[in-house]
GROMACS .gro file of N, CA and C in nm:
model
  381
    1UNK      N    1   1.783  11.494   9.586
    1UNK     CA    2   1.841  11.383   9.514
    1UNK      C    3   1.875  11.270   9.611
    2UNK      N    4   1.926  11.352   9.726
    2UNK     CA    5   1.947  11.203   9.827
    2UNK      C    6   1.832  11.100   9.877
    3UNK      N    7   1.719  11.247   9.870
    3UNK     CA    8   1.632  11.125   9.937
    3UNK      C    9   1.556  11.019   9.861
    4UNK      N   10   1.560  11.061   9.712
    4UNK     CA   11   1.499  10.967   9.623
    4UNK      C   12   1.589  10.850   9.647
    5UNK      N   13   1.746  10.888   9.627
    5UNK     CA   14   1.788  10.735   9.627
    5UNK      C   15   1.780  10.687   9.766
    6UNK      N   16   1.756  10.752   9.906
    6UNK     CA   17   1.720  10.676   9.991
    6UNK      C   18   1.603  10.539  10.017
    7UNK      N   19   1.497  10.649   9.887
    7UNK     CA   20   1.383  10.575   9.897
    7UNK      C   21   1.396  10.489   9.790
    8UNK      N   22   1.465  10.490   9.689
    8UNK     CA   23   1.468  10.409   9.606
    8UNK      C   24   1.528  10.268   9.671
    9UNK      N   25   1.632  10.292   9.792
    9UNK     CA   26   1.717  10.217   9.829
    9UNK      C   27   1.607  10.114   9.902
   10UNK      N   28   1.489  10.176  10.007
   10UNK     CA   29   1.468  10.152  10.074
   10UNK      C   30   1.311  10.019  10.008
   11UNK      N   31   1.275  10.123   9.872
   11UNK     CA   32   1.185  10.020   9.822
   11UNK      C   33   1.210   9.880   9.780
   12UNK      N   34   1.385   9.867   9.764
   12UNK     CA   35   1.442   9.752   9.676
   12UNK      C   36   1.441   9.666   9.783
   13UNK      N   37   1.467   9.685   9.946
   13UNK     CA   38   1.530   9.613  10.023
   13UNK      C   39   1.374   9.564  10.077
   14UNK      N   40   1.287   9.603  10.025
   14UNK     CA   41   1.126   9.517  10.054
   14UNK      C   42   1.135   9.395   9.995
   15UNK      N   43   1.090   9.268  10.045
   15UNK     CA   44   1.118   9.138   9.991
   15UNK      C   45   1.002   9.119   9.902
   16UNK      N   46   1.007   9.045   9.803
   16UNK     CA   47   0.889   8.993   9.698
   16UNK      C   48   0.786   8.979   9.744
   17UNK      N   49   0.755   8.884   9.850
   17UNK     CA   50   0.673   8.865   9.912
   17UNK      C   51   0.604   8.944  10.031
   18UNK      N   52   0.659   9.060  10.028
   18UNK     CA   53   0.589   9.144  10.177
   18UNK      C   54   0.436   9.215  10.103
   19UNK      N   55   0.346   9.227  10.157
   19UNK     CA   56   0.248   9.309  10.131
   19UNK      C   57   0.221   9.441  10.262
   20UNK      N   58   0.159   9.542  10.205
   20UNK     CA   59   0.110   9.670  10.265
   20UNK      C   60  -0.009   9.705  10.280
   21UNK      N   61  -0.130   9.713  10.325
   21UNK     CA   62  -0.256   9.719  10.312
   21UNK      C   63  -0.248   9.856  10.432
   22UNK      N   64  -0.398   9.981  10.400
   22UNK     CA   65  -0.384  10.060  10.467
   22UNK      C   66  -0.517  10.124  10.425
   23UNK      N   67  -0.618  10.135  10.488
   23UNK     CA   68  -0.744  10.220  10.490
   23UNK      C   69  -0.770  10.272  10.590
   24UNK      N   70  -0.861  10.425  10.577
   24UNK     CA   71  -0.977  10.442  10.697
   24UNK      C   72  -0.885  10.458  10.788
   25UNK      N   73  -0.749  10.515  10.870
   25UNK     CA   74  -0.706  10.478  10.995
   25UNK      C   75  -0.629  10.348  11.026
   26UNK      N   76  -0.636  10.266  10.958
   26UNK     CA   77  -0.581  10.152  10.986
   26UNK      C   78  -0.536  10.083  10.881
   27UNK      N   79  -0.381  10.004  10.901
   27UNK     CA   80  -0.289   9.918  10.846
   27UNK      C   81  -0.277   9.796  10.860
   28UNK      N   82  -0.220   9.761  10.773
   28UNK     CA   83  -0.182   9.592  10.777
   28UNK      C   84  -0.038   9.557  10.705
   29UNK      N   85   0.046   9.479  10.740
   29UNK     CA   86   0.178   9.448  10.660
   29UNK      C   87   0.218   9.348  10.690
   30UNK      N   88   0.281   9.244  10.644
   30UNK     CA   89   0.392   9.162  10.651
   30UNK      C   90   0.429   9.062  10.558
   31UNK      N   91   0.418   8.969  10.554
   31UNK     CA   92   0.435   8.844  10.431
   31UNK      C   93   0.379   8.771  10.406
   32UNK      N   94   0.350   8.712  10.281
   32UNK     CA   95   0.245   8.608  10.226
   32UNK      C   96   0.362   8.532  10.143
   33UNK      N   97   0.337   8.403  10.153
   33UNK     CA   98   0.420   8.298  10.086
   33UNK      C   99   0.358   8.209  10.061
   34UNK      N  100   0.450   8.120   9.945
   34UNK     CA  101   0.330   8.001   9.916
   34UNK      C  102   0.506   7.906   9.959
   35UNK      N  103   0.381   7.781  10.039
   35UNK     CA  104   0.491   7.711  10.061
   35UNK      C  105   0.515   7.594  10.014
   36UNK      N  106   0.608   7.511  10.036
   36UNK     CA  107   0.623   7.375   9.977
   36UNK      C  108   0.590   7.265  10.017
   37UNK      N  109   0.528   7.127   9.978
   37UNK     CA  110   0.434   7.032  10.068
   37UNK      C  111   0.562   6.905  10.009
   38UNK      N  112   0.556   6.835  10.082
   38UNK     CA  113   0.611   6.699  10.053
   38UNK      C  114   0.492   6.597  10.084
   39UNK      N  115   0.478   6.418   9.989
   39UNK     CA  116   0.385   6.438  10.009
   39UNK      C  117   0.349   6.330  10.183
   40UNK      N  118   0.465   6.352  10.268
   40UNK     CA  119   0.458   6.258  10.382
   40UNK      C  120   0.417   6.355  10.436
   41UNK      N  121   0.452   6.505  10.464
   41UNK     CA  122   0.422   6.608  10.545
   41UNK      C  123   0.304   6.700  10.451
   42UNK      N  124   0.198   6.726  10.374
   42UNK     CA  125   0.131   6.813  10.332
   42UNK      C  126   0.128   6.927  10.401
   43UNK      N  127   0.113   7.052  10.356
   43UNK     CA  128   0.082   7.177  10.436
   43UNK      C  129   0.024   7.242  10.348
   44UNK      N  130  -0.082   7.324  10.420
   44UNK     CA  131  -0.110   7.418  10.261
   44UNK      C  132  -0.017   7.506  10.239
   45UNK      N  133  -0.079   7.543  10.069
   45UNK     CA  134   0.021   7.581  10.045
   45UNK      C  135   0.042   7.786  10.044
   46UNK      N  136  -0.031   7.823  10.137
   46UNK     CA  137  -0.033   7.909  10.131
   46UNK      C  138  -0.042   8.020  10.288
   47UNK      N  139   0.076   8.079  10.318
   47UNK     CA  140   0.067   8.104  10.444
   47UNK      C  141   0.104   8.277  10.481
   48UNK      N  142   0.014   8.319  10.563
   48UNK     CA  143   0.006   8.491  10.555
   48UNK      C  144   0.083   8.500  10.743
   49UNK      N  145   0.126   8.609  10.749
   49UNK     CA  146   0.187   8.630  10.880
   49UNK      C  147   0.224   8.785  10.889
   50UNK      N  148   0.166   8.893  10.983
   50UNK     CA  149   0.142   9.020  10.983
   50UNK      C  150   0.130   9.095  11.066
   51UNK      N  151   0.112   9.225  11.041
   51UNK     CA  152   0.070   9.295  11.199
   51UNK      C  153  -0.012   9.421  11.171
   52UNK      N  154  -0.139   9.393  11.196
   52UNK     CA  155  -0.297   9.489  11.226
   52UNK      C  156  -0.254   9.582  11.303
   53UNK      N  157  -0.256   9.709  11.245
   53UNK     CA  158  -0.229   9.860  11.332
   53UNK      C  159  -0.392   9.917  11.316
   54UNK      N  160  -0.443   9.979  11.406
   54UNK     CA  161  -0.548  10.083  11.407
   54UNK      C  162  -0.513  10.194  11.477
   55UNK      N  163  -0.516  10.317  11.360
   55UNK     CA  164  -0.444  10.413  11.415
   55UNK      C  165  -0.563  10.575  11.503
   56UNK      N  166  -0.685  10.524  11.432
   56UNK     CA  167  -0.757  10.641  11.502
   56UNK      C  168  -0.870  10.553  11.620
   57UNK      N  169  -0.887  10.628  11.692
   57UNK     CA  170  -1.032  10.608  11.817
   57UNK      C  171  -1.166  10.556  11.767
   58UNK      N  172  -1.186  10.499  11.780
   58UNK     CA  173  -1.329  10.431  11.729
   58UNK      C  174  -1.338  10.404  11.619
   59UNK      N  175  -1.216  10.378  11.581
   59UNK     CA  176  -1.203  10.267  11.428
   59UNK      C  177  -1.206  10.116  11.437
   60UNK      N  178  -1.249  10.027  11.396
   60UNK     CA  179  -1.221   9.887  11.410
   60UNK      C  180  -1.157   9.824  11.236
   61UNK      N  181  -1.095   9.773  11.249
   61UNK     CA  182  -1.031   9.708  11.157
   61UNK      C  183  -1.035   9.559  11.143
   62UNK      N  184  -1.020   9.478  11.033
   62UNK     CA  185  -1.027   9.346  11.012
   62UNK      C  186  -0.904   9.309  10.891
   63UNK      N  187  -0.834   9.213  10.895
   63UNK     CA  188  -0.802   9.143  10.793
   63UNK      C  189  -0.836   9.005  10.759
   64UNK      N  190  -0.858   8.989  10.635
   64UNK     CA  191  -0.972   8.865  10.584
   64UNK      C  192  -0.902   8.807  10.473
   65UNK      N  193  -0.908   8.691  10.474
   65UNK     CA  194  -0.832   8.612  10.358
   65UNK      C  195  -0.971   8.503  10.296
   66UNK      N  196  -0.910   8.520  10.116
   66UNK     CA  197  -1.071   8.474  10.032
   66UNK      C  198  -1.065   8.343  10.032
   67UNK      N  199  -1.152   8.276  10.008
   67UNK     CA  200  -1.127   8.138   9.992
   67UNK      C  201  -1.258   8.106   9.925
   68UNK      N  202  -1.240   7.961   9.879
   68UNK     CA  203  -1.428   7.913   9.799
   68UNK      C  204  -1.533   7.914   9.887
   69UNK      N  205  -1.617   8.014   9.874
   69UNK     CA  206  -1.748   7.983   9.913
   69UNK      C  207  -1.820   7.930   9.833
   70UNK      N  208  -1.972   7.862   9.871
   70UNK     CA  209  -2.063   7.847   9.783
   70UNK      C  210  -2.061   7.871   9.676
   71UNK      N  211  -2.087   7.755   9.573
   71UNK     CA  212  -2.140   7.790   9.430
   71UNK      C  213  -2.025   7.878   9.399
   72UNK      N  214  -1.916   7.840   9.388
   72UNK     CA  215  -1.739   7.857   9.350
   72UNK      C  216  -1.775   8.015   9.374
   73UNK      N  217  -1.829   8.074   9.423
   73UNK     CA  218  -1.841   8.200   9.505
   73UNK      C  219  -1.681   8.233   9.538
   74UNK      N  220  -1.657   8.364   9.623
   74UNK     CA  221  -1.523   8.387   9.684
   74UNK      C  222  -1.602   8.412   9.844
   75UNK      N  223  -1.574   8.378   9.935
   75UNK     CA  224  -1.623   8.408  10.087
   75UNK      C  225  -1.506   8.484  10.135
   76UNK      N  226  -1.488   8.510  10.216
   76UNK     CA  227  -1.369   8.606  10.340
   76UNK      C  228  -1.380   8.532  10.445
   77UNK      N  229  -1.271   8.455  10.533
   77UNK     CA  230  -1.228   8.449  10.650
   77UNK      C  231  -1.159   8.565  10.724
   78UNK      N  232  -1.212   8.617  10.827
   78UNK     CA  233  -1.142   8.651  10.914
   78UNK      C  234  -1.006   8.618  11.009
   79UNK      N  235  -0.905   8.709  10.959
   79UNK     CA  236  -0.776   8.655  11.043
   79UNK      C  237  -0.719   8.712  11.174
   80UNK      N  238  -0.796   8.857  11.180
   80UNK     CA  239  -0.755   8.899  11.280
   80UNK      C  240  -0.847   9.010  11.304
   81UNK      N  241  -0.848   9.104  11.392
   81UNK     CA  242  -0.954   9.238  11.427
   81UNK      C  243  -0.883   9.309  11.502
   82UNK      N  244  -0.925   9.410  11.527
   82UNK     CA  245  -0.862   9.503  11.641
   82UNK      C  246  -0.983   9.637  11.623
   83UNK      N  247  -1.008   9.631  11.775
   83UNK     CA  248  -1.135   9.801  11.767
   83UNK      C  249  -1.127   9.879  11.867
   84UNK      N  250  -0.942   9.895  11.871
   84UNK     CA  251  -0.877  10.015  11.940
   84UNK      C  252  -0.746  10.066  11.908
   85UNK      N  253  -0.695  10.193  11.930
   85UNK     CA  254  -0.568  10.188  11.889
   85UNK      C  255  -0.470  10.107  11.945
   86UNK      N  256  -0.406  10.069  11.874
   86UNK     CA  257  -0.277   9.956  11.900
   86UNK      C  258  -0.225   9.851  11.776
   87UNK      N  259  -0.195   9.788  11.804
   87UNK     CA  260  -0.118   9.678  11.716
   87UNK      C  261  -0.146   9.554  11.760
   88UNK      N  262  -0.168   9.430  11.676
   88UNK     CA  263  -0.187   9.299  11.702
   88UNK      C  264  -0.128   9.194  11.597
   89UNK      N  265  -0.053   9.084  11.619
   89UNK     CA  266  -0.040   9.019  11.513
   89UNK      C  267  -0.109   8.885  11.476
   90UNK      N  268  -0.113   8.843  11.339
   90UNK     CA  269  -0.166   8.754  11.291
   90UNK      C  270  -0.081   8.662  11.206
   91UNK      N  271  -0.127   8.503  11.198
   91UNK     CA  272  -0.056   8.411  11.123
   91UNK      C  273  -0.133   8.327  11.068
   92UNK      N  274  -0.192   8.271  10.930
   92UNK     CA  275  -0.313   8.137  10.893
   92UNK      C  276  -0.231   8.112  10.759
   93UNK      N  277  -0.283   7.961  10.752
   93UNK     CA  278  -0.201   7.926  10.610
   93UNK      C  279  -0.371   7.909  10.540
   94UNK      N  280  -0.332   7.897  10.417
   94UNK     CA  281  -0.474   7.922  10.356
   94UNK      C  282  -0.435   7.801  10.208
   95UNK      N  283  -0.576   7.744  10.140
   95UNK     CA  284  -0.539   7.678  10.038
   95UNK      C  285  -0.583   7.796   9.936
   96UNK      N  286  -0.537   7.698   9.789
   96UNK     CA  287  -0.534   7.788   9.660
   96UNK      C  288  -0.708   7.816   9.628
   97UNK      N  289  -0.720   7.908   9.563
   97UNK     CA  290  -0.901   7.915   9.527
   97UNK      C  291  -0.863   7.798   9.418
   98UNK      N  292  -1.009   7.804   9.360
   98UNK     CA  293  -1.070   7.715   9.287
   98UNK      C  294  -0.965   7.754   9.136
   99UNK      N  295  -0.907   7.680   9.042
   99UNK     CA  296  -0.841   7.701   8.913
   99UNK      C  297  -0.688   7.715   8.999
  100UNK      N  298  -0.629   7.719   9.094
  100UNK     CA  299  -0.498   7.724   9.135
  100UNK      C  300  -0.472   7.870   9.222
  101UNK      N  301  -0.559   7.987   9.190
  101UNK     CA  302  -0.500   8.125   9.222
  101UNK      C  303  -0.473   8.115   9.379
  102UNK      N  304  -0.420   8.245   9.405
  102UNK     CA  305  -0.336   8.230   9.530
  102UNK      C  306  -0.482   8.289   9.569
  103UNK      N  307  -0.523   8.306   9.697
  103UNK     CA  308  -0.612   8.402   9.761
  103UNK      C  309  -0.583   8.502   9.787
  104UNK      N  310  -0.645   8.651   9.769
  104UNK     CA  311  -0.582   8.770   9.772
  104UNK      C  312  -0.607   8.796   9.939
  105UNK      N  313  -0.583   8.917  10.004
  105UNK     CA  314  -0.609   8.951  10.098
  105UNK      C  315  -0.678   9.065  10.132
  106UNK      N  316  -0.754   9.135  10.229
  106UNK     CA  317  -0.800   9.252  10.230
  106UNK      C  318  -0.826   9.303  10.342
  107UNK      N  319  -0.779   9.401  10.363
  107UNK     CA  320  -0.766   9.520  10.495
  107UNK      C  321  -0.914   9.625  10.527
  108UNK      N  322  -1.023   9.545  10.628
  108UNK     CA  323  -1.137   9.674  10.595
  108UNK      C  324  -1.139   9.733  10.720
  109UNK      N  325  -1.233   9.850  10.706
  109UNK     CA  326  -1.261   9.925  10.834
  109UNK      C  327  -1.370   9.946  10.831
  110UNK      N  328  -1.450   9.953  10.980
  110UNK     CA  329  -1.536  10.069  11.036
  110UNK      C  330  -1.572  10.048  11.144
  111UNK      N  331  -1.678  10.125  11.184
  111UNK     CA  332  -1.692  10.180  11.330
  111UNK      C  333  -1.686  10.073  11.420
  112UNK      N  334  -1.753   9.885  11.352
  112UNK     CA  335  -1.752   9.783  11.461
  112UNK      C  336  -1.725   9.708  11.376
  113UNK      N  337  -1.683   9.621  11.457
  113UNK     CA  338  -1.587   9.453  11.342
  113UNK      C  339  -1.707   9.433  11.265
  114UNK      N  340  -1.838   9.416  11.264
  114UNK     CA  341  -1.919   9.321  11.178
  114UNK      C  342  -1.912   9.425  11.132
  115UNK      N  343  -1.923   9.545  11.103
  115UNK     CA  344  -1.973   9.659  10.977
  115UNK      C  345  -1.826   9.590  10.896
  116UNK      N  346  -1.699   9.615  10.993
  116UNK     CA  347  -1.566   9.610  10.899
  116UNK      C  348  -1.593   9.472  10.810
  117UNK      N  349  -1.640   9.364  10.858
  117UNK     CA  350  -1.652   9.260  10.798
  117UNK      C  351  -1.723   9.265  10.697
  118UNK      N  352  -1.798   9.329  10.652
  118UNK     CA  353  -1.880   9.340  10.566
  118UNK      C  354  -1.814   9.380  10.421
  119UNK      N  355  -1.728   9.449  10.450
  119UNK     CA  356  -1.584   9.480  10.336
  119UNK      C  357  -1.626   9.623  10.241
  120UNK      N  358  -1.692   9.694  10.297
  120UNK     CA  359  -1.756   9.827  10.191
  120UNK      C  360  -1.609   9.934  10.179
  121UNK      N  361  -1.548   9.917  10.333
  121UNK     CA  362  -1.410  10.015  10.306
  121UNK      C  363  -1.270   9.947  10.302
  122UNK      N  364  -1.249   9.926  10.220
  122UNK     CA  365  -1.127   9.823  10.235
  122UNK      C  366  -1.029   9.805  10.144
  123UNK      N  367  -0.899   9.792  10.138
  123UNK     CA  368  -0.799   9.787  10.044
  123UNK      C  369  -0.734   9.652  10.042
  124UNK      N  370  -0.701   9.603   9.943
  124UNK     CA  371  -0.682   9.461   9.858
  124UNK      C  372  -0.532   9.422   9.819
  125UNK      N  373  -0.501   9.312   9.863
  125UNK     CA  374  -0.368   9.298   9.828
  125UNK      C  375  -0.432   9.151   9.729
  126UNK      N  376  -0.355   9.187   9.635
  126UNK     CA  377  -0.341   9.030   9.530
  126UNK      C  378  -0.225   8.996   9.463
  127UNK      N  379  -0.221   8.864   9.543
  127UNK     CA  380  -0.039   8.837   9.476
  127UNK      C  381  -0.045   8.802   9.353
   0.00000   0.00000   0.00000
């Protein structure tokens, strides 16, 4: 009983905005926000900030944020990589896709960054 409400305690004190991403050996976490533009200062309005764990040996990992490609397509930018164990962090502000939506995010893996890039193993955050 205690530990549910520990965990219950512990899920509440996660902020709105944090995301979790986790495949294959390797993680991703931290916050996505949309921010506010004035119009002397513009910024986009959309800004991710995190930290890429790869937890097994000859895993490589990527996190990629969507944006318009071609022919209102969705493309992937790359925000960060890692293709050893350890930790690295990442920060990009990003604009809205095409119709207003936020851009989702996505955590892939495999054996070398371009396979990971390719996105076949990968878990999806969408705000």
């Amino acid at each position: 009983m205690i530990a549910l409400v520990l965990a219950g305690a512990m899920l509440a004190a996660a902020p709105a905005n944090a995301f979790s991403l986790s495949t294959a050996g390797a993680s991703a976490y931290g916050s996505y926000d949309r921010m506010m533009s004035i119009p002397e200062r513009p910024v986009p309005p959309i800004a991710v900030s995190g930290t890429l764990a790869v937890n097994r040996p000859g895993q490589c990992a990527v996190v990629q944020i969507a944006y318009n490609g071609p022919a209102d397509g969705i493309a992937w930018r790359t925000l960060s990589g890692l293709c050893r164990p350890g930790k690295t962090n990442f920060r990009a502000t990003s604009q809205l896709l095409w119709g207003g939506a936020e851009p989702p995010l996505r955590l892939c893996a495999g054996p070398t960054t371009r396979i990971a890039e390719q996105g076949r193993n990968c878990d999806v955050y969408r705000p």
